[in-house]
Short mmCIF file of C-alpha atoms and ligand atoms in Angstrom, two decimals:
data_model
loop_
_atom_site.label_atom_id
_atom_site.label_comp_id
_atom_site.label_asym_id
_atom_site.label_seq_id
_atom_site.Cartn_x
_atom_site.Cartn_y
_atom_site.Cartn_z
CA MET A 140 -11.07 -27.05 29.28
CA ASN A 141 -13.07 -29.76 30.91
CA PRO A 142 -10.98 -32.96 30.57
CA PHE A 143 -14.13 -35.11 30.48
CA SER A 144 -15.90 -33.37 27.58
CA PRO A 145 -15.28 -34.91 24.12
CA ARG A 146 -12.50 -33.23 22.21
CA PRO A 147 -13.02 -32.15 18.64
CA VAL A 148 -11.04 -34.41 16.26
CA LEU A 149 -8.17 -33.27 14.06
CA TRP A 150 -6.71 -35.43 11.34
CA THR A 151 -3.23 -34.79 10.34
CA ILE A 152 -2.11 -36.04 6.96
CA ALA A 153 1.62 -35.60 7.02
CA GLY A 154 5.03 -37.27 7.12
CA SER A 155 6.61 -38.83 10.21
CA ASP A 156 9.85 -37.08 11.37
CA CYS A 157 11.82 -39.77 13.23
CA SER A 158 13.73 -37.01 15.02
CA GLY A 159 10.47 -35.95 16.61
CA GLY A 160 10.53 -32.22 15.89
CA ALA A 161 8.43 -31.67 12.83
CA GLY A 162 5.73 -33.46 10.75
CA ILE A 163 3.22 -35.77 12.50
CA GLN A 164 5.15 -35.60 15.74
CA ALA A 165 4.88 -31.72 15.96
CA ASP A 166 1.18 -31.93 14.89
CA ILE A 167 0.29 -34.48 17.58
CA LYS A 168 2.02 -32.58 20.37
CA THR A 169 0.45 -29.26 19.23
CA ALA A 170 -3.14 -30.63 18.79
CA HIS A 171 -3.04 -32.56 22.03
CA ILE A 172 -1.98 -29.52 23.99
CA LEU A 173 -4.63 -27.41 22.32
CA GLY A 174 -7.41 -29.73 23.38
CA MET A 175 -8.00 -31.83 20.27
CA GLU A 176 -8.19 -35.61 19.74
CA VAL A 177 -5.64 -36.35 16.98
CA CYS A 178 -5.78 -39.04 14.21
CA SER A 179 -2.86 -39.41 11.82
CA LEU A 180 -2.55 -40.59 8.22
CA ILE A 181 1.18 -40.89 7.69
CA THR A 182 2.25 -40.13 4.13
CA ALA A 183 5.88 -41.07 4.54
CA ASN A 184 8.22 -42.53 7.12
CA THR A 185 11.08 -40.10 6.72
CA VAL A 186 14.65 -40.68 8.01
CA GLN A 187 16.09 -37.40 9.33
CA ASN A 188 17.91 -35.92 12.17
CA SER A 189 18.73 -32.32 13.30
CA MET A 190 21.25 -32.01 10.42
CA GLN A 191 20.00 -33.85 7.41
CA LEU A 192 17.11 -35.55 5.62
CA PHE A 193 18.30 -39.04 4.56
CA SER A 194 15.26 -40.61 2.94
CA ILE A 195 11.48 -40.21 2.48
CA ASN A 196 9.94 -43.68 2.21
CA PRO A 197 6.41 -42.91 0.92
CA VAL A 198 3.44 -44.91 2.28
CA GLU A 199 1.24 -46.67 -0.31
CA VAL A 200 -1.92 -44.72 -1.37
CA ASP A 201 -3.91 -47.92 -0.68
CA THR A 202 -2.93 -47.74 3.00
CA LEU A 203 -3.89 -44.04 3.20
CA GLU A 204 -7.22 -44.93 1.45
CA GLN A 205 -8.00 -47.56 4.05
CA GLN A 206 -7.11 -45.24 6.94
CA PHE A 207 -9.36 -42.48 5.57
CA ASP A 208 -12.23 -44.81 5.24
CA ALA A 209 -11.72 -46.36 8.69
CA LEU A 210 -11.49 -42.95 10.37
CA LEU A 211 -14.40 -41.45 8.44
CA SER A 212 -16.85 -43.83 9.98
CA ASP A 213 -16.06 -43.12 13.61
CA LYS A 214 -13.57 -40.23 14.03
CA THR A 215 -15.27 -37.54 11.96
CA PRO A 216 -12.84 -34.68 11.67
CA ALA A 217 -13.63 -31.18 12.78
CA ALA A 218 -10.43 -30.19 10.93
CA ILE A 219 -7.88 -31.77 8.64
CA LYS A 220 -4.31 -30.43 8.55
CA ILE A 221 -2.38 -31.40 5.48
CA GLY A 222 1.37 -31.41 5.66
CA MET A 223 3.90 -33.30 3.57
CA LEU A 224 2.76 -35.23 0.56
CA ALA A 225 5.34 -37.61 -0.74
CA ASP A 226 4.49 -37.86 -4.44
CA ASN A 227 1.95 -37.01 -7.13
CA ARG A 228 -0.07 -40.19 -6.56
CA GLN A 229 -0.78 -39.09 -3.00
CA LEU A 230 -1.53 -35.57 -4.09
CA ARG A 231 -4.03 -36.86 -6.81
CA TRP A 232 -5.62 -39.29 -4.33
CA LEU A 233 -6.08 -36.49 -1.65
CA ILE A 234 -7.71 -34.10 -4.14
CA GLY A 235 -10.15 -36.91 -5.11
CA ARG A 236 -10.97 -37.65 -1.47
CA LEU A 237 -11.44 -33.98 -0.36
CA ARG A 238 -13.82 -33.41 -3.35
CA GLN A 239 -16.08 -36.17 -1.89
CA PHE A 240 -16.98 -34.13 1.16
CA ALA A 241 -20.42 -32.61 0.86
CA PRO A 242 -20.32 -28.88 1.57
CA SER A 243 -22.55 -29.26 4.54
CA ASN A 244 -20.19 -31.66 6.43
CA LYS A 245 -16.81 -30.57 5.08
CA PRO A 246 -14.32 -30.14 7.92
CA ILE A 247 -12.05 -27.06 8.13
CA ILE A 248 -9.02 -27.87 6.01
CA VAL A 249 -5.62 -26.27 6.50
CA LEU A 250 -2.85 -26.92 3.94
CA ASP A 251 0.79 -26.46 4.89
CA PRO A 252 2.41 -26.89 1.56
CA VAL A 253 5.77 -28.26 2.80
CA ILE A 254 8.09 -28.63 -0.05
CA LYS A 255 11.53 -28.38 1.61
CA ALA A 256 12.72 -29.83 5.01
CA SER A 257 14.02 -27.16 7.31
CA VAL A 258 17.19 -29.31 7.66
CA GLY A 259 17.53 -29.09 3.76
CA GLY A 260 16.37 -31.42 1.07
CA ASP A 261 13.16 -31.96 -0.89
CA LEU A 262 10.34 -33.47 1.08
CA SER A 263 8.71 -35.16 -1.86
CA GLN A 264 10.05 -38.19 -3.72
CA GLU A 265 9.38 -36.45 -7.01
CA ALA A 266 8.69 -32.74 -7.96
CA LEU A 267 4.97 -32.18 -7.03
CA ASP A 268 2.98 -31.07 -9.97
CA ILE A 269 2.31 -27.39 -9.44
CA SER A 270 -1.09 -27.52 -11.15
CA LEU A 271 -2.14 -30.39 -8.81
CA LEU A 272 -0.94 -28.37 -5.82
CA GLN A 273 -3.00 -25.44 -7.10
CA GLN A 274 -6.08 -27.71 -7.47
CA LEU A 275 -5.55 -28.79 -3.84
CA MET A 276 -5.40 -25.15 -2.79
CA THR A 277 -8.89 -24.58 -4.06
CA LEU A 278 -10.33 -27.29 -1.80
CA VAL A 279 -8.89 -25.90 1.48
CA ASP A 280 -9.95 -23.05 3.80
CA LEU A 281 -6.42 -21.81 4.54
CA ILE A 282 -2.86 -22.24 3.17
CA THR A 283 0.09 -21.67 5.44
CA PRO A 284 3.29 -21.55 3.28
CA ASN A 285 6.53 -20.04 4.40
CA TRP A 286 8.02 -17.34 2.04
CA SER A 287 9.70 -19.68 -0.35
CA GLU A 288 6.65 -21.92 -0.62
CA ALA A 289 4.36 -18.95 -1.05
CA GLN A 290 6.50 -17.57 -3.95
CA TYR A 291 6.75 -21.03 -5.55
CA LEU A 292 2.96 -21.70 -5.38
CA SER A 293 1.97 -18.17 -6.50
CA GLU A 294 4.61 -18.31 -9.31
CA THR A 295 5.48 -14.63 -8.39
CA HIS A 296 9.05 -15.33 -7.24
CA GLN A 297 9.03 -12.04 -5.28
CA LYS A 298 8.90 -11.51 -1.53
CA ASP A 299 5.84 -9.35 -1.97
CA PRO A 300 2.94 -10.52 0.19
CA GLU A 301 0.19 -8.61 -1.67
CA ARG A 302 1.35 -9.93 -5.02
CA CYS A 303 1.53 -13.47 -3.69
CA TRP A 304 -2.08 -13.17 -2.37
CA GLN A 305 -3.39 -11.68 -5.52
CA SER A 306 -1.92 -14.54 -7.52
CA LEU A 307 -3.00 -17.24 -5.12
CA GLN A 308 -6.51 -15.81 -4.98
CA GLN A 309 -6.63 -16.07 -8.74
CA PHE A 310 -5.69 -19.76 -8.43
CA GLY A 311 -8.66 -20.15 -6.01
CA ALA A 312 -7.10 -19.83 -2.54
CA GLN A 313 -9.57 -18.69 0.13
CA ALA A 314 -7.18 -17.51 2.81
CA LEU A 315 -3.45 -17.25 3.16
CA ILE A 316 -1.09 -16.94 6.22
CA ILE A 317 2.56 -16.33 5.49
CA SER A 318 4.69 -16.62 8.47
CA GLY A 319 7.60 -14.20 8.37
CA GLY A 320 9.90 -16.38 10.42
CA HIS A 321 12.33 -17.19 7.62
CA GLY A 322 14.93 -15.11 6.07
CA ASP A 323 14.89 -11.45 7.19
CA ASP A 324 17.74 -9.89 9.05
CA THR A 325 15.77 -7.58 11.30
CA ASP A 326 14.83 -8.09 14.92
CA VAL A 327 11.11 -8.30 14.20
CA VAL A 328 8.99 -10.88 12.39
CA ILE A 329 5.88 -9.77 10.43
CA ASP A 330 3.23 -12.37 9.76
CA HIS A 331 0.60 -11.73 7.07
CA CYS A 332 -2.96 -13.05 6.94
CA PHE A 333 -5.07 -12.51 3.86
CA PHE A 334 -8.75 -13.39 3.30
CA ALA A 335 -11.32 -11.72 1.07
CA GLU A 336 -10.29 -8.00 0.97
CA GLN A 337 -8.53 -8.17 4.37
CA HIS A 338 -4.80 -8.03 4.97
CA LEU A 339 -3.90 -8.37 8.68
CA GLN A 340 -0.35 -8.00 9.90
CA LEU A 341 1.19 -9.05 13.19
CA GLN A 342 4.53 -8.09 14.53
CA SER A 343 6.54 -10.20 16.97
CA THR A 344 10.08 -10.00 18.28
CA LYS A 345 12.34 -12.42 16.35
CA ALA A 346 13.36 -15.41 18.40
CA GLN A 347 17.10 -15.64 19.13
CA THR A 348 17.39 -19.36 19.04
CA ALA A 349 18.31 -22.09 16.56
CA TYR A 350 15.54 -24.30 18.10
CA GLY A 351 13.02 -23.87 15.33
CA HIS A 352 12.59 -27.36 13.89
CA GLY A 353 8.83 -27.91 13.45
CA SER A 354 7.67 -24.30 13.84
CA GLY A 355 5.94 -24.34 10.46
CA CYS A 356 4.07 -27.58 11.27
CA THR A 357 3.24 -26.34 14.74
CA LEU A 358 1.80 -23.01 13.47
CA SER A 359 -0.29 -24.71 10.84
CA THR A 360 -1.70 -27.26 13.19
CA ALA A 361 -2.37 -24.65 15.89
CA LEU A 362 -4.39 -22.68 13.29
CA ALA A 363 -6.33 -25.81 12.37
CA CYS A 364 -7.15 -26.44 16.06
CA PHE A 365 -8.23 -22.90 16.79
CA LEU A 366 -10.43 -22.84 13.66
CA ALA A 367 -12.00 -26.23 14.58
CA GLN A 368 -12.81 -24.83 17.95
CA GLY A 369 -14.86 -21.96 16.35
CA TYR A 370 -12.33 -19.05 16.48
CA LEU A 371 -12.60 -16.77 13.54
CA LEU A 372 -9.55 -16.69 11.29
CA ARG A 373 -8.28 -13.36 12.71
CA ASP A 374 -8.38 -14.68 16.25
CA ALA A 375 -6.90 -18.14 15.25
CA PHE A 376 -4.15 -16.07 13.63
CA ILE A 377 -3.24 -14.10 16.72
CA HIS A 378 -3.61 -17.04 19.15
CA ALA A 379 -1.52 -19.39 16.97
CA GLN A 380 1.17 -16.64 16.68
CA ALA A 381 1.20 -16.09 20.49
CA PHE A 382 1.52 -19.94 20.86
CA ILE A 383 4.52 -19.92 18.54
CA ASN A 384 6.13 -16.99 20.27
CA LYS A 385 5.78 -18.71 23.61
CA ALA A 386 7.21 -21.95 22.16
CA PHE A 387 10.27 -20.03 20.94
CA SER A 388 10.65 -18.46 24.37
CA LEU A 389 10.99 -21.85 25.91
CA CYS A 390 13.93 -22.77 23.71
CA PRO A 391 17.51 -21.87 24.68
CA ASP A 392 18.93 -18.50 23.42
CA ASN A 393 21.54 -18.51 20.73
CA SER A 394 22.15 -22.27 20.98
CA ASP A 395 24.43 -23.82 18.40
CA TYR A 396 22.42 -26.99 18.56
CA TYR A 397 19.62 -27.12 16.01
CA GLY A 398 16.77 -28.45 18.17
CA SER A 399 13.04 -28.91 17.97
CA LEU A 400 10.46 -26.33 19.04
CA ILE A 401 8.97 -26.99 22.47
CA GLN A 402 5.17 -26.85 22.29
CA PRO A 403 3.83 -24.65 25.16
CA SER A 404 0.55 -24.74 27.00
CA TRP A 405 -2.64 -22.87 26.33
CA PRO A 406 -3.96 -20.25 27.17
CA VAL A 407 -1.03 -18.03 26.34
CA GLU A 408 0.09 -15.11 28.43
CA LYS A 409 -0.07 -11.49 27.24
CA THR A 410 3.68 -11.10 26.83
CA PHE A 411 3.67 -13.52 23.87
CA TYR A 412 0.87 -11.86 21.98
CA PRO A 413 2.15 -9.96 18.84
CA ARG A 414 1.42 -6.27 18.08
CA VAL A 415 -1.21 -5.66 15.49
CA ILE A 416 0.05 -3.38 12.85
CA ASN A 417 -2.42 -0.56 12.51
CA PRO A 418 -1.08 2.64 10.84
CA LYS A 419 -4.24 4.57 11.90
CA ALA A 420 -3.36 4.16 15.60
CA GLU A 421 0.43 4.90 15.23
CA ASN A 422 1.49 7.83 17.50
CA LEU A 423 -2.17 8.81 18.31
CA PRO A 424 -2.46 10.36 21.80
CA ALA A 425 -4.53 8.45 24.33
CA PHE A 426 -8.21 9.32 24.57
CA ALA A 427 -9.53 11.10 27.63
CA ARG A 428 -10.38 8.89 30.59
CA LEU A 429 -13.67 8.05 32.13
CA GLU A 430 -14.41 9.54 35.53
CA HIS A 431 -14.71 6.20 37.33
CA GLN A 432 -12.69 2.99 36.76
CA TYR A 433 -15.52 0.84 38.19
CA LEU A 434 -18.66 1.56 36.23
CA GLY A 435 -21.23 -1.03 37.35
CA LEU A 436 -24.41 -1.34 35.28
CA TYR A 437 -24.22 0.27 31.69
CA PRO A 438 -27.76 0.44 30.21
CA VAL A 439 -27.86 0.74 26.36
CA VAL A 440 -31.20 2.23 25.24
CA ASP A 441 -32.94 3.45 22.12
CA SER A 442 -34.87 6.55 23.17
CA VAL A 443 -34.62 9.79 25.23
CA ALA A 444 -37.62 8.46 27.14
CA TRP A 445 -35.56 5.61 28.43
CA LEU A 446 -32.72 7.97 29.45
CA GLU A 447 -35.28 9.99 31.44
CA LYS A 448 -36.31 6.86 33.32
CA LEU A 449 -32.87 5.55 33.98
CA MET A 450 -30.57 8.55 34.61
CA PRO A 451 -32.21 9.32 38.04
CA LEU A 452 -31.42 5.76 39.25
CA GLY A 453 -27.75 6.44 40.14
CA ILE A 454 -26.34 5.08 36.85
CA LYS A 455 -22.69 6.02 36.16
CA ILE A 456 -22.68 5.33 32.42
CA ILE A 457 -25.41 5.04 29.82
CA GLN A 458 -25.66 4.86 26.05
CA LEU A 459 -28.15 6.19 23.48
CA ARG A 460 -28.20 3.66 20.63
CA LEU A 461 -30.42 5.00 17.79
CA LYS A 462 -30.97 2.95 14.69
CA ASN A 463 -32.92 3.63 11.52
CA LYS A 464 -33.62 7.30 12.24
CA THR A 465 -33.75 10.31 9.91
CA THR A 466 -31.03 12.95 10.29
CA ALA A 467 -33.60 15.31 11.86
CA GLU A 468 -34.72 12.71 14.32
CA LEU A 469 -31.08 11.87 15.18
CA LYS A 470 -30.23 15.54 15.85
CA GLN A 471 -33.25 16.17 17.93
CA ALA A 472 -32.77 13.07 20.13
CA ILE A 473 -29.00 13.57 20.67
CA LYS A 474 -29.53 17.27 21.47
CA GLN A 475 -32.22 16.33 24.00
CA ALA A 476 -30.19 13.56 25.47
CA VAL A 477 -27.15 15.79 26.02
CA GLN A 478 -29.37 18.52 27.66
CA LEU A 479 -30.94 15.93 29.84
CA SER A 480 -27.56 14.56 30.96
CA LYS A 481 -26.51 17.95 32.30
CA ALA A 482 -28.95 17.41 35.17
CA TYR A 483 -27.07 14.11 36.05
CA PRO A 484 -23.40 15.05 36.18
CA GLN A 485 -22.45 11.67 37.69
CA CYS A 486 -23.86 9.83 34.65
CA GLN A 487 -21.57 9.61 31.61
CA LEU A 488 -23.62 9.73 28.39
CA PHE A 489 -22.29 7.90 25.36
CA ILE A 490 -23.92 8.20 21.90
CA ASN A 491 -23.61 5.19 19.64
CA ASP A 492 -22.29 5.54 16.10
CA TYR A 493 -22.88 9.26 15.43
CA TRP A 494 -19.59 10.75 16.43
CA GLN A 495 -20.01 14.12 14.56
CA LEU A 496 -23.37 14.75 16.32
CA ALA A 497 -21.94 13.64 19.68
CA ILE A 498 -19.18 16.15 19.30
CA GLU A 499 -21.49 18.84 17.91
CA TYR A 500 -23.94 18.60 20.89
CA GLY A 501 -21.27 18.04 23.55
CA ALA A 502 -21.93 14.45 24.70
CA PHE A 503 -19.60 12.89 27.20
CA GLY A 504 -18.47 10.26 24.63
CA VAL A 505 -19.19 8.18 21.55
CA HIS A 506 -19.22 4.40 21.20
CA LEU A 507 -17.99 2.99 17.89
CA GLY A 508 -17.92 -0.53 16.42
CA GLN A 509 -15.15 -2.03 14.28
CA GLU A 510 -16.89 -1.11 11.02
CA ASP A 511 -17.29 2.49 12.19
CA LEU A 512 -13.55 2.63 13.02
CA GLN A 513 -12.55 1.18 9.67
CA ALA A 514 -14.58 3.84 7.92
CA LEU A 515 -12.71 6.65 9.84
CA SER A 516 -9.63 8.34 8.53
CA ARG A 517 -6.66 8.92 10.83
CA ASP A 518 -7.58 12.65 10.93
CA GLU A 519 -11.20 11.88 11.95
CA LEU A 520 -10.02 9.55 14.74
CA HIS A 521 -7.63 12.28 15.87
CA LYS A 522 -10.49 14.79 15.87
CA ILE A 523 -12.52 12.48 18.18
CA GLN A 524 -9.48 12.17 20.38
CA GLN A 525 -9.32 15.98 20.66
CA SER A 526 -12.99 16.43 21.49
CA ILE A 527 -14.58 13.62 23.26
CA ARG A 528 -14.28 10.15 25.00
CA LEU A 529 -14.34 6.94 22.95
CA GLY A 530 -15.62 3.44 23.67
CA ILE A 531 -14.84 0.68 21.13
CA SER A 532 -16.59 -2.65 20.54
CA THR A 533 -14.38 -5.72 20.23
CA HIS A 534 -15.12 -9.33 19.39
CA GLY A 535 -12.20 -11.61 20.28
CA ALA A 536 -8.43 -11.33 20.81
CA TYR A 537 -7.40 -9.73 17.53
CA GLU A 538 -9.78 -6.79 17.82
CA PHE A 539 -9.10 -6.49 21.62
CA ILE A 540 -5.34 -6.03 20.99
CA LEU A 541 -5.93 -3.82 18.04
CA ALA A 542 -8.38 -1.56 19.97
CA GLN A 543 -6.08 -1.32 23.01
CA GLN A 544 -3.38 0.21 20.77
CA ILE A 545 -5.82 3.10 20.09
CA GLN A 546 -5.90 3.76 23.86
CA PRO A 547 -9.69 4.47 24.01
CA SER A 548 -11.64 5.52 27.14
CA TYR A 549 -13.02 1.99 27.47
CA LEU A 550 -13.29 -1.17 25.55
CA ALA A 551 -16.41 -3.48 25.15
CA ILE A 552 -16.24 -7.21 24.58
CA GLY A 553 -19.18 -9.01 23.08
CA ALA A 554 -21.35 -10.79 22.56
CA ILE A 555 -20.63 -12.79 25.73
CA PHE A 556 -23.84 -14.85 25.19
CA PRO A 557 -26.34 -15.25 22.30
CA THR A 558 -28.52 -12.20 22.10
CA GLN A 559 -31.76 -11.32 20.31
CA THR A 560 -30.82 -7.65 20.10
CA LYS A 561 -28.18 -7.77 17.40
CA ASP A 562 -26.92 -10.35 14.88
CA MET A 563 -23.72 -11.59 16.38
CA THR A 564 -23.43 -14.90 14.40
CA GLY A 565 -19.90 -16.34 14.84
CA GLN A 566 -18.94 -13.75 17.47
CA ILE A 567 -20.26 -15.20 20.72
CA GLN A 568 -17.30 -15.13 23.16
CA GLY A 569 -18.43 -17.21 26.10
CA ILE A 570 -17.13 -16.81 29.64
CA GLU A 571 -13.85 -18.64 29.18
CA ASN A 572 -12.81 -16.57 26.33
CA LEU A 573 -13.91 -13.39 28.19
CA ARG A 574 -11.68 -14.55 31.17
CA HIS A 575 -8.76 -15.04 28.82
CA LEU A 576 -9.20 -11.69 27.09
CA MET A 577 -9.19 -9.98 30.48
CA THR A 578 -5.56 -11.32 30.91
CA LEU A 579 -4.58 -9.59 27.69
CA ARG A 580 -5.41 -6.18 29.09
CA ASP A 581 -2.55 -3.64 28.91
CA GLN A 582 -0.61 -2.53 31.94
CA LYS A 583 -2.03 0.36 33.97
CA ARG A 584 -1.60 3.92 32.56
CA ASP A 585 -1.25 6.57 35.41
CA GLN A 586 -2.56 4.14 38.08
CA GLN A 587 -5.63 3.21 36.04
CA GLN A 588 -6.39 0.25 33.84
CA LEU A 589 -8.38 0.53 30.65
CA PRO A 590 -12.01 -0.11 31.76
CA VAL A 591 -13.62 -3.19 30.18
CA VAL A 592 -17.34 -3.56 29.50
CA ALA A 593 -19.00 -6.95 28.80
CA ILE A 594 -22.08 -6.96 26.59
CA GLY A 595 -24.48 -9.40 24.92
CA GLY A 596 -27.15 -11.70 26.26
CA ILE A 597 -26.34 -10.78 29.88
CA SER A 598 -29.30 -11.46 32.20
CA LEU A 599 -29.28 -10.92 35.95
CA GLN A 600 -28.79 -14.70 36.42
CA ARG A 601 -25.69 -14.66 34.20
CA ALA A 602 -24.25 -11.48 35.51
CA ALA A 603 -22.47 -13.01 38.53
CA SER A 604 -20.33 -15.22 36.29
CA VAL A 605 -19.52 -12.31 34.09
CA LYS A 606 -18.55 -10.13 37.00
CA GLN A 607 -16.21 -12.81 38.30
CA THR A 608 -13.98 -12.40 35.12
CA GLY A 609 -12.96 -8.97 36.51
CA VAL A 610 -14.83 -6.73 33.96
CA ASP A 611 -15.52 -3.19 35.17
CA SER A 612 -18.96 -2.94 33.70
CA ILE A 613 -21.86 -4.89 32.32
CA ALA A 614 -23.84 -3.45 29.50
CA VAL A 615 -27.35 -4.63 28.84
CA VAL A 616 -30.24 -3.81 26.58
CA THR A 617 -33.16 -6.25 27.11
CA ALA A 618 -32.38 -7.11 30.72
CA ILE A 619 -33.64 -3.53 31.44
CA THR A 620 -35.85 -2.60 28.67
CA LYS A 621 -37.85 -5.89 28.63
CA ALA A 622 -37.90 -6.33 32.41
CA ASP A 623 -41.31 -6.49 34.10
CA ASP A 624 -40.11 -3.83 36.51
CA PHE A 625 -37.13 -1.93 35.14
CA LYS A 626 -36.45 -0.09 38.43
CA LYS A 627 -36.15 -3.41 40.26
CA ALA A 628 -33.89 -4.81 37.38
CA VAL A 629 -31.57 -1.83 37.79
CA THR A 630 -31.43 -2.17 41.61
CA ASP A 631 -30.77 -5.91 41.38
CA PHE A 632 -27.94 -5.36 38.91
CA GLN A 633 -26.44 -2.56 40.86
CA GLN A 634 -26.48 -4.66 44.08
CA LEU A 635 -24.90 -7.61 42.41
CA LEU A 636 -22.25 -5.49 40.76
CA THR A 637 -21.30 -3.56 43.93
CA VAL A 638 -20.92 -6.59 46.20
CA LYS A 639 -17.21 -7.43 46.44
C1 LIG B 187 -21.18 -0.92 25.32
C2 LIG B 187 -21.35 -1.31 23.94
N1 LIG B 187 -20.76 -2.40 23.49
C3 LIG B 187 -20.88 -2.73 22.15
C4 LIG B 187 -21.74 -2.10 21.40
C5 LIG B 187 -21.98 -2.45 19.92
O1 LIG B 187 -21.47 -1.41 19.08
P1 LIG B 187 -21.40 -1.72 17.53
O2 LIG B 187 -20.42 -2.88 17.31
O3 LIG B 187 -21.00 -0.43 16.87
O4 LIG B 187 -22.80 -2.16 17.12
P2 LIG B 187 -24.17 -1.31 17.20
O5 LIG B 187 -24.47 -1.07 18.62
O6 LIG B 187 -23.84 0.07 16.50
O7 LIG B 187 -25.16 -2.12 16.50
C6 LIG B 187 -22.49 -1.03 21.88
N2 LIG B 187 -23.41 -0.40 21.20
N3 LIG B 187 -22.27 -0.64 23.21
C1 TZP B 188 -25.39 -3.88 20.84
C2 TZP B 188 -24.70 -5.19 21.14
N1 TZP B 188 -23.47 -5.35 20.82
C3 TZP B 188 -23.07 -6.63 21.14
S1 TZP B 188 -24.21 -7.50 21.75
C4 TZP B 188 -25.32 -6.25 21.70
C5 TZP B 188 -26.74 -6.35 22.12
C6 TZP B 188 -26.88 -6.46 23.66
O1 TZP B 188 -28.27 -6.60 23.92
P1 TZP B 188 -28.83 -7.54 25.03
O2 TZP B 188 -28.31 -7.05 26.35
O3 TZP B 188 -30.29 -7.41 24.89
O4 TZP B 188 -28.35 -9.03 24.69
MG1 MG B 189 -22.05 1.03 15.77
#
């Protein structure tokens, strides 16, 4: 992060915890360390310590109203995190204010519906009206209750994540993250993330420490920060969980003293990232390896004619990416491509999308995207594993970690830069993110690391900065197919990629 570039603004609307661990104090520490500028609207000035909540002391709605107006004119929020609300007057006021945001300039809003203090005791002066809470829920992008709050809000009273989500969705919630940190006796913690039809689950090792005061507020604020910085929800989910895991790792083991969470730094190291729960990949053998770890230039082309022009140029990996073709055209092209590749044994031919045809005609491998993978059954994935190599597209940390668990032959990360070739809205990674993803690569298996390919908007000028991140290959479409002189473009890329 460049310390001189303006930081996006986060507003936290929450209570002050005079003991410093939770509430506004946790939010400010978290948002600051995650690169945000923080503004605070304090709903109550609580009196509490590590053992007990003594009093709440709500702030007048009129003060909150003045603060809201004062900030709106010069500290426009990229995100608002809502924590403790002290009474129904505050709740009603906030619903009214959030409704005034026009859809075009509405900030990301994350609601942490804190109802009980972790030291015990209700955090509201009066019981918050459940129907008002449910109205508030419809105005936010994400809610982050713990288990007891999720059951209360969803009126399910069961520890069943799917049922909680179904019920909250009916009340109008758009996305839900239930952190599994509270309650269970097992050594692992499962966190659930729901949005639309998706249910993502992350598994972490349970922290052996009593230092957890403020973990709920920290998680919720970290999520708001990552979302404000443009991460998709699935990536905000996994980064925020890694951030919390690292925070717990900094706290003393098995301490009797009930202390506050220690907010760590970002970016977070691989060891703190959770496992993605993915039954399809469970106990699947690793896919066959590529023949070279270092691959260099990886042209992705849309015809056999291009393969004919490029294969003789000393390329080690190439892809046939056919779109909008009839079955007959696909069969003919894939068959010809495989025949052609026999004359260039050093060149590993991948077929995009059409795994059955790639297997049928004996291609070296197949490249599949996330949607293709989701459509596959476990048996089909196993069949591909038995027959051919597999490359997988990933777009961000969640998919990168998920795809590594499948142990494919290589992984692609994209789009690194904006591209004209494919609609990648919301999925542009940038160099910094690519660099961080490279640190999340698994340990070597039999002396070899999983090869990583970068793709998307990579020109010759941009290739040097991509190479510096440590990727094993750079995949390009237009930098070759739209070059004035494709042979020169190939040579230039190859030179740049082979120089140490
Ligand atoms: C090397 C490489 N990386 C990514 C892709 C994209 O694959 P996918 O996500 O399946 O999208 P389509 O290419 O099918 O549009 C790729 N083809 N190659
Ligand atoms: C297929 C694909 N997948 C992610 S970006 C991309 C297109 C890459 O094309 P270009 O190199 O022209 O940007
Ligand atoms: Mg595809």
